[in-house]
Coordinates of C-alpha atoms in Angstrom, one line a residue:
Chain U
N1 CA 101.4 5.6 -31.6
A2 CA 99.1 4.6 -28.8
G3 CA 96.4 7.2 -29.6
V4 CA 92.9 6.6 -31.0
M5 CA 93.1 5.8 -34.7
Q6 CA 90.4 6.5 -37.3
N7 CA 90.3 5.7 -41.0
P8 CA 89.8 6.9 -43.5
R9 CA 90.6 10.5 -42.7
H10 CA 88.6 11.7 -45.6
L11 CA 85.7 10.0 -47.4
V12 CA 83.7 11.1 -50.3
R13 CA 80.5 9.3 -51.2
R14 CA 77.7 10.0 -53.6
R15 CA 74.1 10.2 -52.4
G16 CA 72.7 6.8 -51.9
Q17 CA 76.0 5.1 -51.3
E18 CA 77.2 3.5 -48.0
A19 CA 79.9 5.0 -45.7
R20 CA 81.9 2.9 -43.3
L21 CA 84.0 4.7 -40.7
R22 CA 86.5 2.8 -38.6
C23 CA 87.9 3.5 -35.1
S24 CA 90.6 1.7 -33.2
P25 CA 90.6 2.8 -29.5
M26 CA 93.7 3.5 -27.5
K27 CA 95.5 0.4 -26.3
G28 CA 93.7 -1.1 -23.3
H29 CA 90.5 1.0 -23.8
S30 CA 87.3 -1.0 -24.2
H31 CA 84.8 1.9 -24.3
V32 CA 84.2 3.7 -27.6
Y33 CA 82.1 6.7 -28.3
W34 CA 81.1 8.3 -31.6
Y35 CA 80.4 12.0 -32.1
R36 CA 79.4 14.1 -35.1
Q37 CA 80.5 17.6 -35.7
L38 CA 78.8 19.8 -38.2
P39 CA 80.5 23.0 -39.5
E40 CA 80.7 25.7 -36.9
E41 CA 79.0 23.5 -34.3
G42 CA 80.1 21.6 -31.3
L43 CA 80.2 17.8 -31.1
K44 CA 77.0 15.8 -30.8
F45 CA 77.0 12.5 -29.1
M46 CA 75.8 9.6 -31.2
V47 CA 76.6 6.2 -29.6
Y48 CA 78.5 4.5 -26.8
L49 CA 79.7 1.0 -27.2
Q50 CA 81.6 -1.6 -25.3
K51 CA 83.0 -4.8 -26.8
E52 CA 80.1 -6.5 -28.5
N53 CA 77.5 -4.3 -26.8
I54 CA 75.7 -1.1 -27.6
I55 CA 75.3 0.7 -24.3
D56 CA 73.7 4.0 -25.3
E57 CA 72.5 4.9 -28.8
S58 CA 70.3 7.8 -27.9
G59 CA 72.1 10.2 -30.2
M60 CA 71.9 8.0 -33.3
P61 CA 69.4 8.8 -36.0
K62 CA 66.7 6.1 -36.1
E63 CA 67.3 5.2 -39.7
R64 CA 70.4 4.5 -41.9
F65 CA 72.9 4.7 -39.1
S66 CA 74.3 1.7 -37.2
A67 CA 77.4 1.0 -35.1
E68 CA 79.2 -2.0 -33.8
F69 CA 82.3 -2.8 -31.8
P70 CA 83.1 -6.5 -32.3
K71 CA 85.2 -8.7 -30.1
E72 CA 88.0 -8.4 -32.5
G73 CA 88.8 -5.5 -34.7
P74 CA 87.8 -1.8 -34.8
S75 CA 84.5 -0.2 -34.1
I76 CA 82.5 0.6 -37.2
L77 CA 80.1 3.4 -37.8
R78 CA 78.0 2.6 -40.8
I79 CA 75.8 5.1 -42.7
Q80 CA 73.6 3.6 -45.4
Q81 CA 72.1 5.5 -48.3
V82 CA 74.0 8.7 -47.4
V83 CA 72.4 12.1 -48.0
R84 CA 74.1 15.5 -48.2
G85 CA 73.0 16.3 -44.7
D86 CA 75.3 13.5 -43.5
S87 CA 78.4 15.5 -44.5
A88 CA 80.3 16.2 -41.3
A89 CA 83.3 15.3 -39.3
Y90 CA 82.8 12.1 -37.3
F91 CA 85.0 11.6 -34.3
C92 CA 85.6 8.5 -32.2
A93 CA 86.7 8.7 -28.6
S94 CA 87.8 6.0 -26.2
S95 CA 88.1 5.6 -22.4
L96 CA 89.7 3.2 -20.1
L97 CA 86.9 2.7 -17.6
S98 CA 83.2 3.2 -17.4
G99 CA 82.6 6.3 -15.4
D100 CA 86.1 7.4 -15.9
Y101 CA 84.8 10.3 -17.9
E102 CA 88.2 11.0 -19.6
Q103 CA 87.5 10.5 -23.3
Y104 CA 90.4 10.7 -25.8
F105 CA 89.5 11.6 -29.3
G106 CA 90.8 10.4 -32.6
P107 CA 91.6 12.7 -35.6
G108 CA 88.2 12.2 -37.1
T109 CA 86.8 11.2 -40.5
R110 CA 85.6 13.9 -42.7
L111 CA 82.7 12.7 -44.8
T112 CA 81.6 14.6 -47.8
V113 CA 78.5 13.5 -49.7
T114 CA 78.2 14.8 -53.2
Chain B
Q1 CA 67.7 21.9 -26.4
Q2 CA 71.2 23.1 -25.8
Q3 CA 72.3 22.1 -22.4
V4 CA 75.7 23.8 -22.4
K5 CA 75.9 27.4 -23.6
Q6 CA 79.3 28.7 -24.4
S7 CA 80.5 32.3 -25.0
P8 CA 81.9 34.2 -26.8
Q9 CA 81.8 32.5 -30.2
S10 CA 85.1 34.1 -31.1
L11 CA 87.8 35.8 -29.2
I12 CA 90.9 37.8 -30.2
V13 CA 93.6 38.4 -27.6
Q14 CA 97.1 39.9 -27.8
K15 CA 100.1 37.8 -26.9
G16 CA 100.6 37.8 -23.2
G17 CA 97.0 38.6 -22.4
I18 CA 94.4 36.6 -20.6
S19 CA 91.8 34.7 -22.6
I20 CA 88.5 34.0 -20.8
I21 CA 85.8 31.6 -22.1
N22 CA 82.6 31.1 -20.3
C23 CA 80.1 28.2 -20.2
A24 CA 76.7 27.8 -18.5
Y25 CA 74.8 24.6 -17.9
E26 CA 71.2 23.7 -17.1
N27 CA 71.4 20.2 -15.8
T28 CA 72.2 20.2 -12.1
A29 CA 73.1 16.5 -12.3
F30 CA 76.2 17.2 -14.3
D31 CA 79.3 16.3 -12.3
Y32 CA 82.2 16.5 -14.6
F33 CA 83.2 19.5 -16.7
P34 CA 86.1 19.1 -19.2
W35 CA 87.6 21.6 -21.7
Y36 CA 88.9 20.5 -25.0
Q37 CA 91.2 22.2 -27.5
Q38 CA 90.9 21.6 -31.2
F39 CA 93.2 22.7 -33.9
P40 CA 92.0 22.8 -37.5
G41 CA 91.8 19.3 -39.1
K42 CA 92.5 17.6 -35.8
G43 CA 90.4 15.9 -33.1
P44 CA 89.6 17.5 -29.8
A45 CA 92.3 17.1 -27.1
L46 CA 91.4 17.0 -23.5
L47 CA 92.9 20.1 -21.8
I48 CA 91.7 20.3 -18.3
A49 CA 88.7 19.1 -16.3
I50 CA 87.0 19.9 -13.0
R51 CA 84.4 18.3 -10.7
P52 CA 81.9 20.4 -8.7
D53 CA 83.5 19.7 -5.4
V54 CA 86.2 22.3 -6.1
S55 CA 85.9 25.9 -7.2
E56 CA 89.1 26.1 -9.1
K57 CA 91.7 23.9 -10.8
K58 CA 94.9 25.1 -12.3
E59 CA 97.3 23.3 -14.7
G60 CA 100.1 25.5 -16.0
R61 CA 98.7 28.5 -17.8
F62 CA 95.2 27.0 -17.8
T63 CA 92.7 27.5 -15.0
I64 CA 89.1 26.4 -14.7
S65 CA 86.8 28.4 -12.3
F66 CA 83.6 26.8 -11.2
N67 CA 80.5 28.4 -9.7
K68 CA 78.1 25.7 -8.7
S69 CA 75.3 28.0 -7.5
A70 CA 75.4 30.0 -10.8
K71 CA 75.8 26.8 -12.8
Q72 CA 78.7 28.4 -14.7
F73 CA 82.3 27.5 -15.3
S74 CA 85.0 29.3 -17.2
L75 CA 88.5 28.7 -18.8
H76 CA 91.2 31.2 -18.2
I77 CA 94.4 31.1 -20.3
M78 CA 97.1 33.2 -18.7
D79 CA 99.9 34.6 -20.8
S80 CA 98.2 33.6 -24.0
Q81 CA 100.5 32.6 -26.9
P82 CA 100.0 32.4 -30.7
G83 CA 100.3 28.6 -30.3
D84 CA 97.1 28.7 -28.2
S85 CA 95.1 29.8 -31.2
A86 CA 92.5 27.1 -31.6
T87 CA 88.9 26.3 -31.0
Y88 CA 88.0 25.5 -27.4
F89 CA 85.0 23.5 -26.3
C90 CA 83.5 23.1 -22.9
A91 CA 81.6 20.0 -22.1
A92 CA 79.7 18.3 -19.3
T93 CA 78.5 14.9 -18.3
Q94 CA 76.9 13.2 -15.4
G95 CA 77.3 9.9 -13.5
G96 CA 75.5 7.1 -15.1
S97 CA 75.8 8.7 -18.5
E98 CA 78.9 8.4 -20.6
K99 CA 78.0 11.0 -23.2
L100 CA 79.6 14.4 -23.2
V101 CA 77.4 17.4 -23.9
F102 CA 79.4 20.0 -25.7
G103 CA 79.2 23.8 -26.1
K104 CA 79.3 25.2 -29.6
G105 CA 82.9 26.3 -29.2
T106 CA 85.0 29.4 -29.1
K107 CA 87.5 30.3 -31.7
L108 CA 90.5 31.9 -30.0
T109 CA 93.0 33.9 -32.0
V110 CA 96.1 35.2 -30.2
N111 CA 97.9 37.9 -32.1
P112 CA 101.7 38.1 -31.9

């Protein structure tokens, strides 16, 4: 399967815990994007990363959220001290080239905060 | 501020009919307009996309119509099938920015 992979698919956390979401881009893709989808809403851009660099984090909340895309391994979206409002579906997308515009999405991680 | 407005919110069509979903944008710098299809529990899948140098693009039963002066674009699904039942999102982006700006989605139901 050469598609974008995300894990876990479902994640349940209690308020105050940490959530770590992982994304492996399509083979050969070095550009990764994270989006958040609230119920009955469209997707909202969070962050754009290339290997070892954060290019655009204009959609990331200023506190508790961070993202990385290391030289080796998947991209990680980390949410510290989760609150109920963080409950959402988090999607990762990847593209082959900068400016390519064609972004391919993974199946998402559904985070539930209890 | 919502930069891409999508309508209708939901749409019911009979099998064989034409489904039409509309989007309007505000940012004249947008230069790429994709449509995504999303089934429940799945990620969005790129369906078809258009750039503003053409007024129409067709791929199979799916057609994008683009009106640059009106800042509007629409998705037409010809001969709609029950398997087309999904949520459709329009989006837009611009050169120099990698982020897609999405509409709120249209839930399409095609009755057999």
